[in-house]
XYZ file of C-alpha atoms in Angstrom:
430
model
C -47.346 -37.818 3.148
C -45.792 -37.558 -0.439
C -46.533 -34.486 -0.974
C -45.184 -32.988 2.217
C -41.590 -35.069 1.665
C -41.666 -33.373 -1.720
C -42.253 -29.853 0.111
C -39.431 -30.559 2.576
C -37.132 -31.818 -0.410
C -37.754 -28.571 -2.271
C -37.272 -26.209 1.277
C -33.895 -28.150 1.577
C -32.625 -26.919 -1.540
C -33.786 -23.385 -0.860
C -31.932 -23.862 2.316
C -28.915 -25.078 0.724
C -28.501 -22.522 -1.988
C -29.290 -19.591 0.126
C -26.722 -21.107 2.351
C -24.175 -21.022 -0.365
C -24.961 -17.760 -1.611
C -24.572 -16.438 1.763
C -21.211 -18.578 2.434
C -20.120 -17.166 -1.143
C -20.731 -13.357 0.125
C -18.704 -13.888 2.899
C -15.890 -15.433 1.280
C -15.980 -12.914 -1.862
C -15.986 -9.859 1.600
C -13.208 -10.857 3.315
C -11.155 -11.664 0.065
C -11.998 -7.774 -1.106
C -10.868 -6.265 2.302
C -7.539 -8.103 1.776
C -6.870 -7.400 -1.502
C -8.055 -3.348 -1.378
C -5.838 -3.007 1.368
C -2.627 -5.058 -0.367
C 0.545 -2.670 -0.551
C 0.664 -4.340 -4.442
C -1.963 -1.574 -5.633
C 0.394 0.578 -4.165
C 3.938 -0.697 -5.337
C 1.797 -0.692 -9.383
C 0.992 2.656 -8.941
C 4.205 3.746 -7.828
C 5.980 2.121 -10.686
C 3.964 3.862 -13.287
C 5.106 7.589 -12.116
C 8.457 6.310 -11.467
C 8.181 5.384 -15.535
C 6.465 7.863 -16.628
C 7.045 11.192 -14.085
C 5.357 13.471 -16.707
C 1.872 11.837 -17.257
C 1.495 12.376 -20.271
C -1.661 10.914 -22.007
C -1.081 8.010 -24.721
C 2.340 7.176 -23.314
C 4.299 3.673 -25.324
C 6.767 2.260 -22.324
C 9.727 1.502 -24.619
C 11.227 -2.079 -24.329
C 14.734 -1.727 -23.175
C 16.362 -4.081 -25.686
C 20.214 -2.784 -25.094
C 22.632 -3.271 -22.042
C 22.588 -0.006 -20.841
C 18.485 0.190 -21.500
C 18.187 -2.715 -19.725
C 20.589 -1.417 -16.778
C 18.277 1.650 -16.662
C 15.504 -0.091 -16.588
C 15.947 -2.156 -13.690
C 17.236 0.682 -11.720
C 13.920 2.292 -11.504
C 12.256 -1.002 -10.794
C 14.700 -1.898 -7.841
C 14.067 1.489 -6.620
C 10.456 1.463 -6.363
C 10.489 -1.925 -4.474
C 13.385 -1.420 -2.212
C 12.092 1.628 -0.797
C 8.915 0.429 0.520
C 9.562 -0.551 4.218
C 6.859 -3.937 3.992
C 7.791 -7.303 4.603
C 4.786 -7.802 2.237
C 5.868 -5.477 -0.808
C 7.341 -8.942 -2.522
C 7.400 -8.034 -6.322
C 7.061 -5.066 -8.924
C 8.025 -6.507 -12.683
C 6.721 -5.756 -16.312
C 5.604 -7.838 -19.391
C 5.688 -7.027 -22.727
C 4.083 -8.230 -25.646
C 7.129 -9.515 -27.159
C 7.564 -12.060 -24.176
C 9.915 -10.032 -22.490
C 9.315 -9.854 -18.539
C 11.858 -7.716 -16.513
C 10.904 -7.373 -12.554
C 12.434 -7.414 -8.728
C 11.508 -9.428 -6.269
C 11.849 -9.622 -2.504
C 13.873 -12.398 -1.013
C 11.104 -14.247 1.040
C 9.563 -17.409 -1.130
C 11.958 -18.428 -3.583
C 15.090 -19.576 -1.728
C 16.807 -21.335 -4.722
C 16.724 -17.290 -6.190
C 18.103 -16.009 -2.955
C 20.873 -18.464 -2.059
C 22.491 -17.639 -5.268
C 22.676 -13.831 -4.623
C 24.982 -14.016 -1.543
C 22.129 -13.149 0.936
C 20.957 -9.829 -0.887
C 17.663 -8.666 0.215
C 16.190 -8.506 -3.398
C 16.696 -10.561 -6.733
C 16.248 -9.374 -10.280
C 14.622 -11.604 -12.796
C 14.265 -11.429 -16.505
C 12.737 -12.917 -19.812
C 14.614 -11.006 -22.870
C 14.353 -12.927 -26.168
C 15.996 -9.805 -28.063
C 19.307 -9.407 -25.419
C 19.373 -13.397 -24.825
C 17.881 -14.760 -27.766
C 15.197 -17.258 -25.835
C 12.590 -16.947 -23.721
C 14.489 -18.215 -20.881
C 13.564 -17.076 -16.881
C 16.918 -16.164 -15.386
C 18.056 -14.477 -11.751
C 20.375 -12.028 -10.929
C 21.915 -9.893 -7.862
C 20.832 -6.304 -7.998
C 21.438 -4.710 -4.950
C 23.067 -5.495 -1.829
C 21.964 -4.752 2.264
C 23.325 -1.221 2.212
C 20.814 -0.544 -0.340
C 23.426 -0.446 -3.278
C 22.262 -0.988 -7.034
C 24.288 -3.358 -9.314
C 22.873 -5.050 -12.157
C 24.515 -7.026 -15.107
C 21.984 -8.476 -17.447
C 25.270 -10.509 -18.061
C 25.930 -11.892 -15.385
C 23.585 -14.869 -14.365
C 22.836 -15.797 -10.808
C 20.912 -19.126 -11.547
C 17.879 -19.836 -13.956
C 17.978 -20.260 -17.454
C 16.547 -24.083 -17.016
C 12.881 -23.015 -17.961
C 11.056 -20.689 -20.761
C 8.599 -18.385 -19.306
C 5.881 -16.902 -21.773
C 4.356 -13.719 -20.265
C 1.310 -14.083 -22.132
C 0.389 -17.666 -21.153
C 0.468 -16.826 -17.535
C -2.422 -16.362 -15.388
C -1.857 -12.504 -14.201
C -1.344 -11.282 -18.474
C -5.463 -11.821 -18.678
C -6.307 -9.535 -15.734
C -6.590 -5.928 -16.959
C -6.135 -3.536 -14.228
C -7.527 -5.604 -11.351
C -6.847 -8.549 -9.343
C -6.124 -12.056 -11.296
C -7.985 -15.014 -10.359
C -6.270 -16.693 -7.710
C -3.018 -19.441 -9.251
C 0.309 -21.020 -8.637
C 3.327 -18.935 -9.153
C 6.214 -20.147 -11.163
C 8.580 -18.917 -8.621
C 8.586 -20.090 -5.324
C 5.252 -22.391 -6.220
C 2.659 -20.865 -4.271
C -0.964 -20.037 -4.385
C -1.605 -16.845 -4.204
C -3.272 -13.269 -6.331
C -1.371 -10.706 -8.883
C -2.035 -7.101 -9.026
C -1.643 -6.178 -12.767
C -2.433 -2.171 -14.525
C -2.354 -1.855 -18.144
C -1.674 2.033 -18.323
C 0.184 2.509 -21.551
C -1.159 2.124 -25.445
C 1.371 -0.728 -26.362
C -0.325 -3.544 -23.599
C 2.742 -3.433 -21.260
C 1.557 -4.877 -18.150
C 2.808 -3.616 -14.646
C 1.947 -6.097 -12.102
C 3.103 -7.152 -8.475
C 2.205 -10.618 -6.461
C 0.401 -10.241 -3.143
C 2.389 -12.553 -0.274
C -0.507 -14.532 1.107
C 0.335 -14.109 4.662
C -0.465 -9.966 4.306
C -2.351 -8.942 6.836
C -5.425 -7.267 6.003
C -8.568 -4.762 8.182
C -11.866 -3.526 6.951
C -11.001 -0.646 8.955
C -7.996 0.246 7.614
C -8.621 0.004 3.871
C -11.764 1.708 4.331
C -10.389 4.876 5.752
C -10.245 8.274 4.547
C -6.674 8.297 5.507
C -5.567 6.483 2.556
C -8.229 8.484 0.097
C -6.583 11.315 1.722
C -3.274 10.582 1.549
C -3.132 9.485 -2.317
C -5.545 12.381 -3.530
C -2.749 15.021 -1.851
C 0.415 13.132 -2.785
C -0.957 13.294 -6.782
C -2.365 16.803 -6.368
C -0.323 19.326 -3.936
C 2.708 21.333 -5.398
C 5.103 19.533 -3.031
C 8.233 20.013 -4.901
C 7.920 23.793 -4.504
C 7.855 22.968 -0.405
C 10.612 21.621 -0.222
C 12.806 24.305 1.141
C 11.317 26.461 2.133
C 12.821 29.308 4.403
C 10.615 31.882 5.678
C 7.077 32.484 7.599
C 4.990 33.089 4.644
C 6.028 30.299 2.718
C 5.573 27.921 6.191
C 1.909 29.625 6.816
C 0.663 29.023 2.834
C 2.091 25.259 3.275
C -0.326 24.935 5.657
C -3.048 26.512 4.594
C -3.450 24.716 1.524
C -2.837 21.481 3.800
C -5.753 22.739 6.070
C -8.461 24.150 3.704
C -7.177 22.009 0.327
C -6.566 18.406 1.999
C -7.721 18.177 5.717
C -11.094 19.911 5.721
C -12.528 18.443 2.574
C -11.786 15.052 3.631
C -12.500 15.219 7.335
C -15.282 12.364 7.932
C -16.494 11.960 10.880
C -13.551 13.011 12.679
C -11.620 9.963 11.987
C -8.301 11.832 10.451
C -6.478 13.089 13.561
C -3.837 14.920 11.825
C -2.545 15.394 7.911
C 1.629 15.587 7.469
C 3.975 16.407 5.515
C 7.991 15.784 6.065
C 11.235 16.205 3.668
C 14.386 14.530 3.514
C 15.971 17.859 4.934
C 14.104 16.862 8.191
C 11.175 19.979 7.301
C 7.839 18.978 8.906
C 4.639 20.453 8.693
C 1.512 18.740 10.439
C -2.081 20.087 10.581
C -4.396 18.561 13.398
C -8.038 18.229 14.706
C -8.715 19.370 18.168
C -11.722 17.511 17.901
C -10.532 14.208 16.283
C -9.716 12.833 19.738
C -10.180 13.679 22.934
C -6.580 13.759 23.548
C -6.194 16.294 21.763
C -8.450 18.889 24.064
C -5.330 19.881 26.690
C -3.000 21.163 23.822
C -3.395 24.645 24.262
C -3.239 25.757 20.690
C -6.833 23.555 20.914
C -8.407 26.156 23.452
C -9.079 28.863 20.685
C -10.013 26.668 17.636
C -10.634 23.491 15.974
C -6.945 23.185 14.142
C -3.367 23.463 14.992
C -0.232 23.588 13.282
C 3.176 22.051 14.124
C 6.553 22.954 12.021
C 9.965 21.773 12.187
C 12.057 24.246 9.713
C 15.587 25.023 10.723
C 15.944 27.138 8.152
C 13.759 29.154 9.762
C 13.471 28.567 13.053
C 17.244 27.899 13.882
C 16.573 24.872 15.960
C 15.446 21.228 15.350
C 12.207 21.723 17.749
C 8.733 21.708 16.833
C 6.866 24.707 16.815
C 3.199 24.936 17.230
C 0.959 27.543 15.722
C -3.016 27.903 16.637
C -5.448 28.142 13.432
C -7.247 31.531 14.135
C -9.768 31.725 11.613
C -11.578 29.738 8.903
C -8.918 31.137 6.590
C -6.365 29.022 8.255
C -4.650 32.350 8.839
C -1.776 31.236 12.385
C -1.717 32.812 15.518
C 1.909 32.836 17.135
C 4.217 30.415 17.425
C 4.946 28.513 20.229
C 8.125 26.546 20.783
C 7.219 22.847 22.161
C 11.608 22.220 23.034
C 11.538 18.672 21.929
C 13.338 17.658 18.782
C 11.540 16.175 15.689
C 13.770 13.582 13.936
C 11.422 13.573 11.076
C 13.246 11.046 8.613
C 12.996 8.841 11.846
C 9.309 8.552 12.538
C 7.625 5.379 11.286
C 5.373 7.359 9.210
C 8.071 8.626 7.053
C 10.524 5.475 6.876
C 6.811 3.388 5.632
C 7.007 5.713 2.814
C 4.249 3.868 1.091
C 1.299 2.046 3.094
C 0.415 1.717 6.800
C 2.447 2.116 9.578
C 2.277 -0.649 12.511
C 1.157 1.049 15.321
C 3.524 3.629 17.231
C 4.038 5.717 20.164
C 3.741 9.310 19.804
C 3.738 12.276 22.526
C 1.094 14.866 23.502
C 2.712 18.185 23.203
C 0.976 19.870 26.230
C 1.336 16.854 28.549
C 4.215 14.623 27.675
C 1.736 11.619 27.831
C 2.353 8.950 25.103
C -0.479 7.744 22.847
C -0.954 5.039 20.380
C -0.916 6.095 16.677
C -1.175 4.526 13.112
C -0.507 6.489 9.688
C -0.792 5.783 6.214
C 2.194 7.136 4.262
C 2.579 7.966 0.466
C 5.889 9.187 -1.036
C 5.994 12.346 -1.968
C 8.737 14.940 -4.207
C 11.718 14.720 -1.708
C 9.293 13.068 1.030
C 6.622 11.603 2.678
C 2.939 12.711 3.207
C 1.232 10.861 6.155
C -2.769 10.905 6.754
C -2.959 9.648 10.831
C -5.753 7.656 12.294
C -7.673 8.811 15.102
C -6.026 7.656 18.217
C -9.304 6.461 19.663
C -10.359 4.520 16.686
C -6.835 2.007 15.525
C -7.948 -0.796 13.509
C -7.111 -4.059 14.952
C -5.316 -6.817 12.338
C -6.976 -10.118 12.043
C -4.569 -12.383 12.802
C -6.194 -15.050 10.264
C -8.378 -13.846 7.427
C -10.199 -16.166 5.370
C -8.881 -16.810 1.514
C -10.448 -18.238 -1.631
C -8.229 -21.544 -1.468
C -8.912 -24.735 0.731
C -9.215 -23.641 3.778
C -12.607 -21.276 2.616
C -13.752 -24.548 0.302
C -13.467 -26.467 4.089
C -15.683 -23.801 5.317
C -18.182 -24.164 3.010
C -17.949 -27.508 3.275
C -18.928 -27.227 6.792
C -21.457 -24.489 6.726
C -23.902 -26.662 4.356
C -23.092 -29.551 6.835
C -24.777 -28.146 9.694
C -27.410 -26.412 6.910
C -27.759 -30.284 5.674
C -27.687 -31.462 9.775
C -30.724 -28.821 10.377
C -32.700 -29.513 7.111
C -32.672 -33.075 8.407
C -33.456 -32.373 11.711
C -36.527 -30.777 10.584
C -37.516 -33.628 7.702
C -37.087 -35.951 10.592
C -39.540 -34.199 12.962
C -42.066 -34.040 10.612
């Protein structure tokens, strides 16, 4: 009888370590999904080709040490933030080695920060022991609602009651990853940091993830996003930008089509790849068979792409035209005019600029019927590129996901409870 409570005391601890490692899995799954999907990865690697448009290898960020440097400086900063259209895009900033820390932040956790900035949507904050001579955190307005940028290193909102030391904060240790989970300093919650150490010199570029972002498996494992970053990074955009006759409008789409779109067609689950300016040009290239909504277009009938172009230049009009793909070339048949206007700067992919969409309404061209859509959008020279899901496949978003902080140590708790409540059951039977 020993002998078998010693066996059942040793398959109880089997049971209860499996049961964490399992429990752990989970956790450490749904914690990924959240974080690979974060807009923070984003707003980083935004901020380094904002600071550094060139590229070039073995690049020092300069401190900006001066008035007007440090003017400069947070102009770029305030503009990558403040044009990414998420309630969760809540900081970009950047530590130095010295101790100085200049960022912008989003007026959503810290409400001591935003009552002192007359109701602006964003705050600046800064650490600059060579302009202030400590290594004091301070706050100051930067920009008001009509998007205007103001900043006066001078001129103090509130702060100056605590020294912040980049170094000795949580987020300086992580080295282009995530940082272990901690409390921020501002607004004193618990939550992740994004951080990328591009440059030679060990600035840090980092930016907080909001805890409440929403997060999908689906979502940050599709090939929209792969495709939308490879071609924002890789296609001569800045050369599309106006352009004004049919040649130029068929070899934008071509290299969309054979370059972009064809390569990174999975499974059919991009519907369409597009591209719009600030001018209101729009170029999209879609699967016929993505979706079967997409089989009464009648650019569909006579091969597996399409094309649809708004170029007024052009054109003459504000309509979208729509070309069949004729041949594995991506050589275009002739146009046809669709008569509906394309307010490009107005679609939801465009005004995301930098993420995914929420899902929309769009129209089928042949039919007039509305569908449900969802793009991923990366900012492009003088525009947006958008990557769209497949209308039969949007991802739904959890409406809770599970985090690394009490709630998952409850869960735990309770899964090797009821691992503990069975283990028992079975010591007791026998």
């Amino acid at each position: 009888m020993a002998k078998l409570v010693v066996v059942w005391v040793v398959i109880i601890a089997i049971l209860l370590q499996i049961s964490l490692q399992q429990q752990n899995q989970l956790d450490d799954v749904s914690l990924d999904e959240c974080l690979n999907g974060s807009v923070s990865i984003n707003i980083t690697e935004t901020a380094i080709i904002n600071l550094n448009p060139t590229n070039s290898s073995g690049f020092n960020l300069p401190e900006p040490t001066t008035k007007a440097d440090i003017i400069n400086f947070m102009r770029i900063l305030y503009q990558t933030l403040s044009v990414i259209s998420s309630p969760y895009a809540l900081t970009i900033g950047i530590g130095f080695p010295s101790g100085s820390l200049f960022g912008i932040q989003q007026c959503a956790i810290y409400s001591e920060a935003c009552s002192n900035v007359n109701g602006d949507p964003f705050y600046a904050f800064m650490v600059s022991p060579s302009f202030n001579q400590d290594s004091l955190l301070r706050f100051y307005r930067v920009g008001d609602r009509t998007g205007s940028y103001y900043f006066d290193p001078t001129v103090i909102a509130s702060g100056g009651d605590f020294s912040y030391v980049p170094s000795t904060r949580p987020w300086w240790a992580a080295n282009n990853t995530w940082s272990v989970p901690y409390e921020f300093t501002v607004g004193r919650i618990q939550s992740r940091t994004y951080v990328l150490q591009p440059y030679t010199n060990g600035v840090r570029i980092f930016s907080d993830r909001i805890p409440n972002e929403p997060c999908s498996p689906c979502l940050s494992r599709s090939p929209c996003v792969a495709l939308a970053n490879y071609m924002s990074s890789n296609a001569p955009v800045e050369s599309w930008s106006n352009v004004t006759n049919l040649t130029g409008i068929q070899n934008i789409l071509r290299i969309m089509l054979l370059n972009y779109l064809v390569p990174w067609q999975l499974q059919e689950t991009i519907n369409s790849l597009g591209l719009g300016f600030a001018n209101n040009d729009f170029y999209l290239i879609t699967d016929c068979f993505a979706s079967p909504i997409n089989a009464s277009i009648p650019e569909c009938q006579t091969g597996r792409y399409f094309a649809e172009v708004r170029n007024t230049a052009y054109f003459g009009d504000d309509s979208l035209h729509a070309f069949p793909v004729i041949n594995s070339k991506g050589d275009l048949g002739s146009a046809r005019n669709e008569n509906r206007t394309f307010p490009t700067t107005q679609r939801p992919w465009y005004q995301r600029g930098l993420g995914w969409t929420d899902p929309f309404r769009t129209a089928n061209t042949a039919t007039g019927r509305t569908f449900v859509s969802r793009s991923y959008s990366r900012w492009v020279y003088g525009g947006v590129v958008a990557a769209n899901l497949n209308t039969d496949r949007i991802c739904p978003t959890p409406s809770k996901v599970q985090e690394v902080t009490t709630s998952s140590a409850s869960s735990r708790s309770s899964f090797l409870f009821h691992t503990l409540s069975r283990a028992m059951f079975l010591l007791s039977v026998y």
